[in-house]
Coordinates of C-alpha atoms and ligand atoms in Angstrom, one line a residue:
M3 CA 15.0 -3.9 19.5
S4 CA 15.4 -0.2 19.5
E5 CA 16.3 1.3 22.9
E6 CA 14.1 4.3 22.8
R7 CA 10.7 2.7 22.8
S8 CA 9.0 0.4 25.3
L9 CA 7.7 -3.0 24.2
N10 CA 4.3 -3.2 22.6
F11 CA 1.9 -5.7 24.0
L12 CA 2.8 -8.4 21.5
E13 CA 6.5 -8.1 22.2
E14 CA 5.7 -8.4 25.8
I15 CA 3.8 -11.6 25.2
I16 CA 6.5 -13.1 23.0
E17 CA 9.3 -12.0 25.2
G18 CA 7.5 -13.7 28.1
D19 CA 7.0 -16.9 26.1
V20 CA 10.6 -17.0 25.0
R21 CA 11.8 -16.4 28.6
E22 CA 9.7 -19.2 29.9
G23 CA 11.0 -21.5 27.2
K24 CA 7.6 -22.1 25.7
H25 CA 7.9 -24.1 22.5
D26 CA 11.7 -24.3 23.3
G27 CA 11.9 -20.6 22.9
R28 CA 11.0 -20.9 19.2
V29 CA 9.0 -18.1 17.5
L30 CA 7.2 -18.8 14.2
T31 CA 4.7 -16.4 12.8
R32 CA 2.9 -16.4 9.5
F33 CA 1.6 -13.9 7.1
P34 CA -1.7 -15.4 5.6
P35 CA -3.0 -13.4 2.7
E36 CA -5.9 -14.6 0.7
P37 CA -4.8 -14.4 -3.0
N38 CA -7.9 -12.5 -4.1
G39 CA -6.3 -9.1 -4.8
F40 CA -3.2 -7.0 -4.4
L41 CA -1.8 -6.1 -1.0
H42 CA -2.6 -2.7 0.4
I43 CA -0.9 -0.6 3.1
G44 CA -2.9 -2.4 5.8
H45 CA -1.3 -5.6 4.7
A46 CA 2.1 -3.8 4.9
K47 CA 1.4 -3.2 8.6
S48 CA 0.7 -6.9 9.1
I49 CA 3.8 -7.9 7.2
C50 CA 6.0 -5.5 9.1
L51 CA 4.6 -6.9 12.3
N52 CA 4.7 -10.6 11.6
F53 CA 8.2 -10.5 9.9
G54 CA 9.6 -7.8 12.2
I55 CA 8.6 -9.5 15.5
A56 CA 9.9 -12.8 14.3
Q57 CA 13.3 -11.3 13.4
Q58 CA 13.4 -9.5 16.7
Y59 CA 13.2 -12.9 18.5
N60 CA 15.4 -14.9 16.1
G61 CA 12.3 -16.6 14.8
K62 CA 10.9 -17.2 11.3
T63 CA 7.8 -16.3 9.3
N64 CA 5.9 -18.4 6.8
L65 CA 4.1 -17.0 3.9
R66 CA 0.9 -18.9 3.7
F67 CA -1.6 -18.3 1.0
D68 CA -5.0 -18.7 2.6
D69 CA -6.6 -20.1 -0.5
T70 CA -9.7 -21.9 0.6
N71 CA -12.2 -19.9 -1.5
P72 CA -11.8 -21.1 -5.1
V73 CA -14.1 -18.5 -6.7
T74 CA -12.2 -15.3 -6.1
E75 CA -8.6 -16.5 -6.0
D76 CA -6.0 -16.4 -8.7
T77 CA -2.3 -17.1 -9.4
R78 CA -1.7 -13.6 -10.6
Y79 CA -2.5 -12.4 -7.1
V80 CA -0.1 -14.9 -5.6
D81 CA 2.7 -13.5 -7.8
S82 CA 2.0 -9.9 -6.9
I83 CA 1.9 -10.7 -3.2
K84 CA 5.3 -12.4 -3.3
E85 CA 6.8 -9.5 -5.2
D86 CA 5.4 -6.9 -2.8
I87 CA 6.6 -8.7 0.3
K88 CA 10.1 -9.0 -1.2
W89 CA 10.1 -5.4 -2.2
L90 CA 9.2 -4.4 1.3
G91 CA 12.4 -6.1 2.3
F92 CA 11.2 -9.3 4.0
D93 CA 11.9 -12.9 3.3
W94 CA 9.7 -15.8 4.3
D95 CA 10.9 -19.1 5.6
Q96 CA 8.4 -21.4 3.7
E97 CA 5.9 -20.6 1.0
L98 CA 2.8 -22.6 1.9
Y99 CA -0.8 -22.9 0.8
S100 CA -3.8 -23.8 2.9
S101 CA -5.0 -25.8 -0.1
D102 CA -2.0 -28.1 0.4
Y103 CA -3.6 -29.2 3.6
F104 CA -7.0 -30.1 2.2
D105 CA -6.4 -33.8 2.7
Q106 CA -5.3 -33.2 6.3
M107 CA -8.2 -30.9 7.0
Y108 CA -10.6 -33.5 5.6
A109 CA -9.1 -36.0 7.9
F110 CA -9.4 -33.6 10.9
A111 CA -13.1 -33.1 10.0
M112 CA -13.6 -36.9 9.9
Q113 CA -11.9 -37.1 13.3
L114 CA -14.4 -34.6 14.8
I115 CA -17.4 -36.5 13.1
Q116 CA -16.1 -39.7 14.7
K117 CA -15.9 -38.0 18.1
G118 CA -19.5 -36.9 17.7
K119 CA -18.3 -33.3 17.4
A120 CA -19.5 -32.5 13.9
Y121 CA -22.5 -33.2 11.8
V122 CA -23.9 -32.9 8.3
D123 CA -26.8 -30.4 8.1
D124 CA -29.2 -30.3 5.1
S125 CA -30.8 -27.0 6.2
T126 CA -30.5 -24.0 3.9
A127 CA -28.4 -21.1 4.8
E128 CA -31.5 -19.2 5.8
E129 CA -32.8 -22.0 8.0
I130 CA -29.4 -22.3 9.7
A131 CA -29.3 -18.5 10.4
A132 CA -32.8 -18.6 11.8
S133 CA -32.1 -21.6 14.0
K134 CA -29.1 -19.9 15.5
G135 CA -31.2 -17.7 17.7
T136 CA -30.0 -14.2 18.8
P137 CA -27.4 -13.1 21.3
T138 CA -30.1 -13.1 24.0
E139 CA -32.0 -16.2 22.9
P140 CA -30.5 -19.6 22.5
G141 CA -30.6 -21.4 19.1
I142 CA -32.7 -24.5 18.4
P143 CA -31.2 -27.6 16.9
T144 CA -32.1 -28.4 13.3
P145 CA -33.5 -31.9 12.7
F146 CA -30.1 -33.0 11.4
R147 CA -28.2 -32.3 14.6
S148 CA -29.0 -35.7 16.0
R149 CA -27.7 -37.7 13.0
S150 CA -25.6 -40.8 13.9
V151 CA -21.9 -40.8 13.5
E152 CA -22.2 -43.5 10.8
E153 CA -24.7 -41.4 8.8
N154 CA -22.5 -38.3 9.2
I155 CA -19.4 -40.2 7.9
R156 CA -21.4 -41.5 4.9
L157 CA -22.9 -38.1 4.1
F158 CA -19.6 -36.3 4.4
E159 CA -17.9 -38.8 2.2
E160 CA -20.7 -38.3 -0.4
M161 CA -20.3 -34.6 -0.1
K162 CA -16.6 -35.0 -1.0
A163 CA -17.4 -37.4 -3.8
G164 CA -19.6 -34.7 -5.5
K165 CA -22.9 -36.3 -4.9
Y166 CA -24.6 -33.0 -3.9
A167 CA -25.2 -29.7 -5.4
D168 CA -23.8 -26.4 -4.0
G169 CA -25.6 -25.4 -0.8
A170 CA -27.4 -28.8 -0.4
K171 CA -25.5 -29.7 2.7
V172 CA -22.8 -28.3 5.1
L173 CA -20.7 -29.8 7.8
R174 CA -21.1 -28.1 11.2
A175 CA -19.2 -28.3 14.4
K176 CA -21.4 -29.6 17.3
I177 CA -20.6 -27.2 20.1
D178 CA -23.2 -25.2 22.0
L179 CA -26.4 -23.6 20.5
A180 CA -26.8 -21.6 23.7
S181 CA -23.3 -20.1 23.8
P182 CA -23.3 -16.3 24.3
N183 CA -20.7 -16.2 21.5
M184 CA -22.6 -16.7 18.3
H185 CA -19.5 -18.1 16.6
M186 CA -19.7 -21.1 18.9
R187 CA -23.3 -22.0 17.9
D188 CA -22.4 -24.9 15.7
P189 CA -20.3 -23.0 13.1
L190 CA -19.9 -24.2 9.6
M191 CA -16.8 -26.2 8.8
Y192 CA -17.3 -27.2 5.2
R193 CA -19.5 -26.1 2.3
I194 CA -20.0 -27.5 -1.1
R195 CA -18.6 -25.5 -4.0
H196 CA -18.3 -27.0 -7.4
A197 CA -15.6 -24.6 -8.6
H198 CA -12.2 -24.7 -10.1
H199 CA -9.4 -24.0 -7.7
H200 CA -6.2 -22.1 -8.8
R201 CA -4.1 -25.0 -7.4
T202 CA -6.1 -28.1 -6.8
G203 CA -8.1 -27.7 -10.0
D204 CA -11.3 -29.8 -9.8
E205 CA -10.0 -32.3 -7.2
W206 CA -12.3 -30.9 -4.5
C207 CA -15.9 -29.8 -4.5
I208 CA -16.0 -29.2 -0.7
Y209 CA -14.0 -26.4 0.8
P210 CA -13.2 -25.6 4.5
M211 CA -14.5 -22.4 6.0
Y212 CA -12.0 -19.8 7.3
D213 CA -12.5 -20.7 11.0
F214 CA -11.8 -24.4 10.4
A215 CA -9.0 -23.9 7.9
H216 CA -7.0 -21.1 9.5
G217 CA -6.3 -22.5 13.0
Q218 CA -5.7 -25.9 11.6
S219 CA -3.2 -24.6 9.1
D220 CA -1.4 -22.7 11.9
S221 CA -1.2 -25.9 13.9
I222 CA 0.0 -28.0 11.0
E223 CA 2.9 -25.5 10.5
R224 CA 3.5 -25.3 14.3
I225 CA 3.0 -21.6 14.3
T226 CA 3.6 -20.2 17.8
H227 CA 2.0 -16.8 17.5
S228 CA -0.9 -16.4 15.1
I229 CA -1.4 -12.6 14.8
C230 CA -4.6 -11.2 13.3
T231 CA -6.8 -8.2 13.5
L232 CA -9.3 -7.3 16.2
E233 CA -12.4 -8.5 14.4
F234 CA -11.2 -12.0 15.1
I235 CA -11.4 -11.7 18.9
P236 CA -14.8 -13.4 19.0
H237 CA -13.4 -16.2 16.8
R238 CA -10.7 -17.0 19.3
P239 CA -12.7 -19.5 21.4
L240 CA -13.5 -21.4 18.3
Y241 CA -9.9 -21.3 17.2
D242 CA -9.0 -22.9 20.5
W243 CA -11.9 -25.3 20.5
F244 CA -10.9 -27.0 17.2
I245 CA -7.3 -27.3 18.3
D246 CA -8.3 -28.7 21.7
E247 CA -10.8 -31.2 20.3
L248 CA -8.2 -32.4 17.7
E249 CA -5.4 -32.4 20.2
I250 CA -3.0 -30.9 17.8
F251 CA -0.2 -28.4 18.1
P252 CA -1.5 -25.5 20.3
S253 CA -1.0 -22.4 18.2
K254 CA -2.4 -19.3 19.8
Q255 CA -4.2 -16.4 18.3
Y256 CA -3.4 -12.7 19.2
E257 CA -5.2 -9.6 17.9
F258 CA -4.1 -6.1 17.1
A259 CA -5.9 -3.1 15.6
R260 CA -6.0 -3.0 11.8
L261 CA -4.6 0.0 10.0
N262 CA -7.2 2.5 8.8
M263 CA -6.2 5.5 6.9
N264 CA -8.2 8.6 6.0
Y265 CA -9.1 9.6 2.4
T266 CA -8.9 6.1 1.1
V267 CA -10.6 2.7 1.3
M268 CA -8.8 -0.4 2.6
S269 CA -10.6 -3.5 1.5
K270 CA -9.6 -5.6 -1.4
R271 CA -13.3 -6.0 -2.4
K272 CA -13.6 -2.2 -2.7
L273 CA -10.3 -1.8 -4.4
L274 CA -11.3 -4.4 -6.9
Q275 CA -14.4 -2.4 -7.8
L276 CA -12.2 0.7 -8.4
V277 CA -10.1 -1.4 -10.8
N278 CA -13.0 -3.2 -12.6
E279 CA -15.1 -0.1 -13.0
R280 CA -12.0 1.8 -14.3
F281 CA -11.9 4.5 -11.7
V282 CA -8.2 3.8 -11.7
T283 CA -5.9 2.2 -14.3
G284 CA -5.2 -0.9 -12.3
W285 CA -4.2 -2.3 -9.0
D286 CA -0.9 -0.4 -9.3
D287 CA -2.4 2.9 -10.2
P288 CA -0.3 5.5 -8.2
R289 CA -3.5 6.7 -6.5
M290 CA -4.3 3.3 -5.0
P291 CA -3.4 2.5 -1.4
T292 CA -1.8 -0.7 -2.6
I293 CA 1.9 -1.5 -2.1
S294 CA 2.3 -1.8 -5.9
G295 CA 0.6 1.6 -6.3
Y296 CA 2.9 3.3 -3.8
R297 CA 5.9 1.6 -5.4
R298 CA 4.9 3.0 -8.8
R299 CA 4.3 6.4 -7.3
G300 CA 7.8 6.5 -6.0
Y301 CA 7.5 5.4 -2.4
T302 CA 10.4 3.5 -1.0
P303 CA 10.2 0.3 1.0
G304 CA 12.0 2.1 3.9
S305 CA 9.4 4.9 4.0
I306 CA 6.5 2.3 4.3
R307 CA 8.4 0.3 7.0
N308 CA 9.1 3.5 8.9
F309 CA 5.4 4.5 8.7
C310 CA 4.4 1.1 10.1
E311 CA 6.9 1.4 12.9
R312 CA 5.7 4.9 13.8
I313 CA 2.0 4.0 14.0
G314 CA 2.9 1.2 16.3
I315 CA 0.8 -1.7 17.5
A316 CA -2.5 -0.9 19.2
K317 CA -5.3 -2.8 20.8
R318 CA -7.9 -0.1 19.8
E319 CA -9.1 0.9 16.3
N320 CA -8.1 4.3 15.1
I321 CA -7.7 6.2 11.9
I322 CA -4.2 7.2 10.8
E323 CA -3.6 10.4 8.9
Y324 CA -2.5 10.0 5.3
S325 CA -0.2 12.9 5.9
L326 CA 1.9 10.8 8.2
L327 CA 2.7 8.5 5.3
E328 CA 3.6 11.5 3.2
F329 CA 5.8 12.8 6.1
C330 CA 7.7 9.4 6.0
I331 CA 8.3 9.5 2.3
R332 CA 9.4 13.1 2.3
E333 CA 11.9 12.4 5.1
D334 CA 13.3 9.5 3.1
L335 CA 13.5 11.2 -0.2
N336 CA 14.9 14.4 1.2
K337 CA 18.0 12.2 2.1
S338 CA 18.1 10.0 -1.0
A339 CA 16.6 11.8 -4.0
W340 CA 18.8 13.3 -6.6
R341 CA 18.1 17.0 -7.4
R342 CA 17.1 18.0 -10.9
M343 CA 15.4 20.8 -12.6
A344 CA 12.1 20.6 -14.5
V345 CA 9.7 23.3 -15.6
L346 CA 6.1 22.3 -15.5
D347 CA 4.4 25.4 -16.8
P348 CA 7.0 27.1 -19.0
I349 CA 7.5 30.6 -20.1
K350 CA 10.6 31.6 -22.1
L351 CA 13.3 33.8 -20.6
V352 CA 15.8 35.5 -22.9
I353 CA 19.1 36.7 -21.6
T354 CA 19.7 39.7 -23.8
N355 CA 23.3 40.2 -23.0
Y356 CA 24.3 36.5 -23.3
P357 CA 25.9 35.9 -26.7
A358 CA 23.7 34.0 -29.2
G359 CA 25.1 30.6 -30.0
K360 CA 27.2 30.4 -26.8
E361 CA 26.7 27.4 -24.6
E362 CA 28.1 26.6 -21.2
V363 CA 28.1 23.5 -19.1
L364 CA 27.3 24.1 -15.5
V365 CA 27.6 21.5 -12.8
G366 CA 25.1 20.6 -10.1
E367 CA 25.7 18.0 -7.4
N368 CA 23.2 15.1 -7.2
N369 CA 22.5 15.2 -3.6
P370 CA 23.4 18.1 -1.3
E371 CA 22.2 16.2 1.7
V372 CA 25.2 13.8 1.7
E373 CA 29.0 14.4 1.9
G374 CA 30.4 14.4 -1.6
G375 CA 26.9 15.0 -3.1
E376 CA 26.8 11.5 -4.6
G377 CA 28.5 12.9 -7.7
A378 CA 27.2 15.6 -10.1
R379 CA 25.6 16.1 -13.4
N380 CA 26.2 18.6 -16.2
I381 CA 23.6 21.2 -16.8
P382 CA 23.8 23.0 -20.2
F383 CA 23.1 26.7 -20.2
S384 CA 22.4 29.0 -23.1
R385 CA 20.8 32.3 -24.0
E386 CA 17.2 31.1 -23.8
I387 CA 15.8 29.2 -20.9
W388 CA 12.5 28.0 -19.7
I389 CA 11.3 29.2 -16.3
E390 CA 8.0 28.6 -14.5
R391 CA 5.3 31.0 -15.5
E392 CA 4.5 31.7 -11.9
D393 CA 8.0 33.0 -11.3
F394 CA 7.3 36.1 -13.3
M395 CA 4.7 38.8 -12.5
E396 CA 3.7 41.8 -14.5
E397 CA 2.9 43.7 -11.4
P398 CA 4.8 42.0 -8.6
P399 CA 3.6 42.8 -5.1
K400 CA 6.1 43.6 -2.4
K401 CA 8.2 40.7 -1.1
F402 CA 7.8 38.9 -4.5
F403 CA 11.4 37.6 -4.6
R404 CA 11.2 36.3 -8.1
L405 CA 10.9 38.1 -11.4
G406 CA 9.1 41.3 -12.5
V407 CA 10.6 44.3 -14.3
G408 CA 13.5 45.6 -12.2
L409 CA 13.8 42.5 -10.0
M410 CA 16.7 40.1 -9.7
V411 CA 16.9 36.4 -8.9
R412 CA 19.6 33.7 -9.1
L413 CA 19.1 31.0 -11.6
K414 CA 20.0 27.8 -9.7
H415 CA 23.6 26.7 -10.4
A416 CA 24.0 29.6 -12.8
Y417 CA 23.9 33.4 -12.8
I418 CA 22.0 36.3 -11.3
V419 CA 19.6 37.8 -13.8
K420 CA 17.8 41.1 -13.7
C421 CA 14.4 41.5 -15.4
E422 CA 14.4 44.3 -18.0
N423 CA 11.2 43.8 -20.0
F424 CA 8.6 41.3 -21.2
V425 CA 6.7 40.6 -24.4
K426 CA 2.9 39.9 -24.7
D427 CA 0.9 38.4 -27.4
E428 CA -2.3 39.9 -28.9
N429 CA -4.4 38.3 -26.1
G430 CA -2.3 40.0 -23.4
R431 CA -0.6 36.8 -22.4
V432 CA 3.1 37.2 -21.5
T433 CA 5.2 35.1 -23.9
E434 CA 8.7 36.1 -23.1
V435 CA 10.6 37.6 -20.2
H436 CA 13.8 39.6 -21.1
C437 CA 16.6 39.7 -18.6
S438 CA 20.3 40.7 -18.5
Y439 CA 22.8 38.6 -16.6
I440 CA 25.7 39.4 -14.4
P441 CA 28.7 37.5 -15.8
E442 CA 30.7 37.6 -12.5
S443 CA 27.8 36.0 -10.5
R444 CA 28.3 32.4 -11.7
S445 CA 27.5 30.0 -8.9
G446 CA 30.6 28.7 -7.3
S447 CA 32.8 31.6 -8.5
D448 CA 30.6 34.6 -7.7
T449 CA 32.5 37.8 -7.3
S450 CA 29.6 40.1 -8.1
G451 CA 29.0 41.0 -4.5
I452 CA 25.3 41.1 -5.2
N453 CA 22.9 39.4 -2.8
V454 CA 19.5 38.3 -4.1
K455 CA 16.7 36.7 -2.0
G456 CA 15.2 34.4 -4.6
T457 CA 16.5 31.4 -6.5
I458 CA 14.5 29.8 -9.3
H459 CA 14.9 26.7 -11.4
W460 CA 15.2 26.7 -15.2
V461 CA 16.0 24.5 -18.2
S462 CA 17.9 25.6 -21.3
V463 CA 15.5 25.8 -24.3
L464 CA 18.1 24.4 -26.7
H465 CA 18.8 21.4 -24.5
A466 CA 15.5 20.7 -22.8
K467 CA 13.8 17.3 -23.1
T468 CA 10.0 17.1 -22.9
A469 CA 8.2 14.8 -20.5
E470 CA 4.7 14.0 -19.4
I471 CA 4.2 14.7 -15.7
R472 CA 1.4 13.2 -13.7
L473 CA 0.4 14.9 -10.5
Y474 CA -1.7 13.1 -8.0
D475 CA -4.1 14.1 -5.3
R476 CA -6.0 12.1 -2.8
L477 CA -8.4 9.6 -4.4
F478 CA -11.3 10.5 -2.2
Q479 CA -12.8 13.8 -1.2
V480 CA -13.9 12.7 2.3
E481 CA -12.0 11.3 5.2
D482 CA -13.9 8.0 5.4
P483 CA -15.7 7.2 2.1
S484 CA -17.0 3.9 3.4
S485 CA -19.0 5.5 6.2
E486 CA -20.8 8.1 4.0
D487 CA -24.3 7.7 2.6
G488 CA -24.6 5.8 -0.6
D489 CA -21.8 4.2 -2.6
F490 CA -18.2 4.9 -1.5
K491 CA -17.4 5.6 -5.2
E492 CA -19.6 8.7 -5.2
Y493 CA -16.9 10.4 -3.1
I494 CA -14.0 9.9 -5.6
N495 CA -12.0 13.1 -6.0
P496 CA -12.5 14.1 -9.7
D497 CA -9.2 16.0 -9.6
S498 CA -7.1 13.1 -8.3
L499 CA -5.0 13.1 -11.5
T500 CA -3.6 16.1 -13.4
I501 CA -1.5 15.4 -16.5
I502 CA 1.0 17.9 -17.8
R503 CA 1.8 16.8 -21.3
N504 CA 4.7 19.0 -22.2
A505 CA 6.9 19.8 -19.3
F506 CA 10.6 20.7 -19.9
I507 CA 13.2 18.7 -18.0
E508 CA 17.0 19.0 -17.9
P509 CA 18.6 16.6 -20.4
D510 CA 20.2 14.4 -17.7
L511 CA 16.7 13.2 -16.8
A512 CA 16.5 11.4 -20.2
T513 CA 18.5 8.7 -18.4
A514 CA 16.6 8.7 -15.2
I515 CA 16.9 5.5 -13.3
P516 CA 13.6 3.5 -12.9
G517 CA 12.7 3.2 -9.2
K518 CA 14.9 6.2 -8.2
G519 CA 13.6 9.2 -6.5
Y520 CA 14.3 12.7 -8.0
Q521 CA 13.6 16.0 -6.4
F522 CA 12.5 18.4 -9.1
I523 CA 13.7 21.5 -7.3
R524 CA 10.8 23.5 -5.8
K525 CA 8.2 21.1 -7.4
G526 CA 8.3 17.9 -5.3
Y527 CA 9.6 14.4 -5.5
F528 CA 9.2 12.5 -8.7
T529 CA 10.0 9.1 -10.2
L530 CA 10.0 7.6 -13.7
D531 CA 6.7 5.8 -14.5
I532 CA 6.6 2.4 -16.1
D533 CA 4.7 3.9 -19.0
S534 CA 8.0 5.6 -20.1
N535 CA 9.8 4.4 -23.2
E536 CA 12.7 5.8 -25.3
N537 CA 10.4 8.2 -27.2
S538 CA 8.5 9.5 -24.3
L539 CA 9.3 10.1 -20.7
V540 CA 6.6 10.0 -18.0
F541 CA 7.2 11.0 -14.4
N542 CA 4.9 10.6 -11.4
R543 CA 4.9 13.1 -8.6
T544 CA 5.4 11.0 -5.5
V545 CA 4.7 13.8 -3.1
T546 CA 4.9 17.6 -2.9
L547 CA 7.7 19.2 -0.9
K548 CA 5.3 20.6 1.6
D549 CA 2.0 19.5 2.9
A550 CA -0.4 21.5 0.7
W551 CA -3.4 20.3 2.6
A552 CA -2.2 21.3 6.0
K553 CA -1.7 24.9 4.8
E554 CA -5.2 24.7 3.2
S555 CA -6.9 23.6 6.4
K556 CA -5.1 26.3 8.5
K557 CA -6.5 28.9 6.1
G558 CA -9.9 27.5 7.2
Ligands
LIG12 P1 -9.4 -7.2 3.0 O1 -10.6 -6.9 3.8 O2 -8.7 -6.0 2.5 O3 -9.6 -8.2 1.9 P2 -8.4 -9.3 4.5 O4 -8.2 -9.3 6.0 O5 -9.5 -10.1 4.0 O6 -8.4 -7.8 4.0 P3 -6.3 -11.1 3.9 O7 -5.6 -11.3 2.7 O8 -7.1 -12.1 4.5 O9 -7.1 -9.8 3.7 O10 -5.2 -10.5 5.0 C1 -4.0 -11.1 5.2 C2 -3.5 -10.6 6.6 O11 -3.4 -9.1 6.6 C3 -4.4 -10.9 7.7 O12 -3.7 -11.4 8.8 C4 -5.1 -9.7 8.0 O13 -5.5 -9.6 9.4 C5 -4.1 -8.6 7.7 N1 -4.7 -7.3 7.3 C6 -5.6 -7.1 6.4 N2 -6.0 -5.8 6.4 C7 -5.3 -5.2 7.4 C8 -5.3 -3.9 7.9 N3 -6.0 -2.9 7.4 N4 -4.4 -3.6 8.9 C9 -3.6 -4.6 9.4 N5 -3.6 -5.8 9.0 C10 -4.5 -6.2 8.0
LIG13 MG1 -9.4 -12.2 4.9

């Protein structure tokens, strides 16, 4: 527990429970994803909370796949979820599946039927909805509510045996049709679904509803603190009711505010639409708010954990700025990324007084942020180099500390050059910048006595490698696409991806390490993309060096 912050409300509860010796001071949480999509940054918050809080109190966390809905679930999602949790740096105690408890849940349901606390209802979904009443008006019993225990047992057995079609019957808890809490008005426990399940195959054709499955799974595992998001507050009385009626281990549910973030959507259903309708290349597209998307884009596990820690645990919904996540990754990469040079929009610079055919090997440390620089790499230098087109101006304004005729800059890790001239093609486009260099100004052994204000990056023409560079911008143009009129996909940013096909990079980047962050000096943080192969290198920009949007909005 870090000293500088006070306990959040969940830590207070758990600390109190541990102090009182509740459950012998044992803390067991669970992370319960439904395997119907890839995890997103909202799930990361839940993971950090469930695993983090258990670690804090010497407890454990189960990974439980909440796989009670056969139609949308898939093993491919199970695998991706496990990979993402591990990547975030957490390890579960047991890997469990709600579907492993189907027999036990069926037995629990029978127990409630025998107690007269559950009944088989033949009404249609519409009839049930209509008979539930409204928050101000009590519901009315359907004709099936008064079925005998014996009849309910027989019908439920027949439901299980596959005698009825989908939707023909449901099992409902018999609670209180006048309850002010609509969830307590005889909620559904089981429905019929003749569908193949990713683990149980065709063994079952009845499946438990979330409210019946979730709390019972918690109880079977003897979960002490079952943490979920605020929308489940009205479900809590039902969670407790099932556990009380079944007289099973008293797991307790606690709720916190879900993570919402601007300029994106955070629901697997919507993310799946983006994938299926090809607005993105897949769940791991670097523009997606998924953990796999952030990983591919170059985010580190530490930056995401840090983000989750900073936003904290609240009891009220709010919207977190995407720029906070960017702040966290910049802070991380500033300390860990290796510095390299890459020219994204090249123009040739010729050093007229540097001997043709001469080559030098300059040295640049990998990471100036740490003692020793984490080693260094060789940077070849020669007469012709690539520089960024924007670092030269035909008619430079005052305070342009880059190149224009008569101006001087330092080439990073190399020499000071002075611009003498430039060459244009027939369309008036500058094609070459001509400079002279000052031989005594070599970085590290500069005896020239000349001070220049600007330093620019460059790559030797003779030694440069080419790469494709992918620049990303926010995926949506509006802060909350889900609350706008019409379909959320109408608000996709058409410029969310810019591809630069022929950037020049320093040769050392040919052996860039997958998963490692690189700062391309003055251009941002980058990482190798999985589309790279030995013939073509592809880099993703993780984040810019500065917050371009903050500047933009200040301009007004
Ligand atoms: P989605 O609507 O994106 O499908 P979900 O809640 O249905 O989300 P689950 O797989 O059921 O997805 O969620 C697993 C766990 O992650 C749950 O405990 C859920 O409360 C939590 N969770 C999901 N979304 C968020 C979020 N945005 N912020 C915090 N926790 C979340
Ligand atoms: Mg869910």
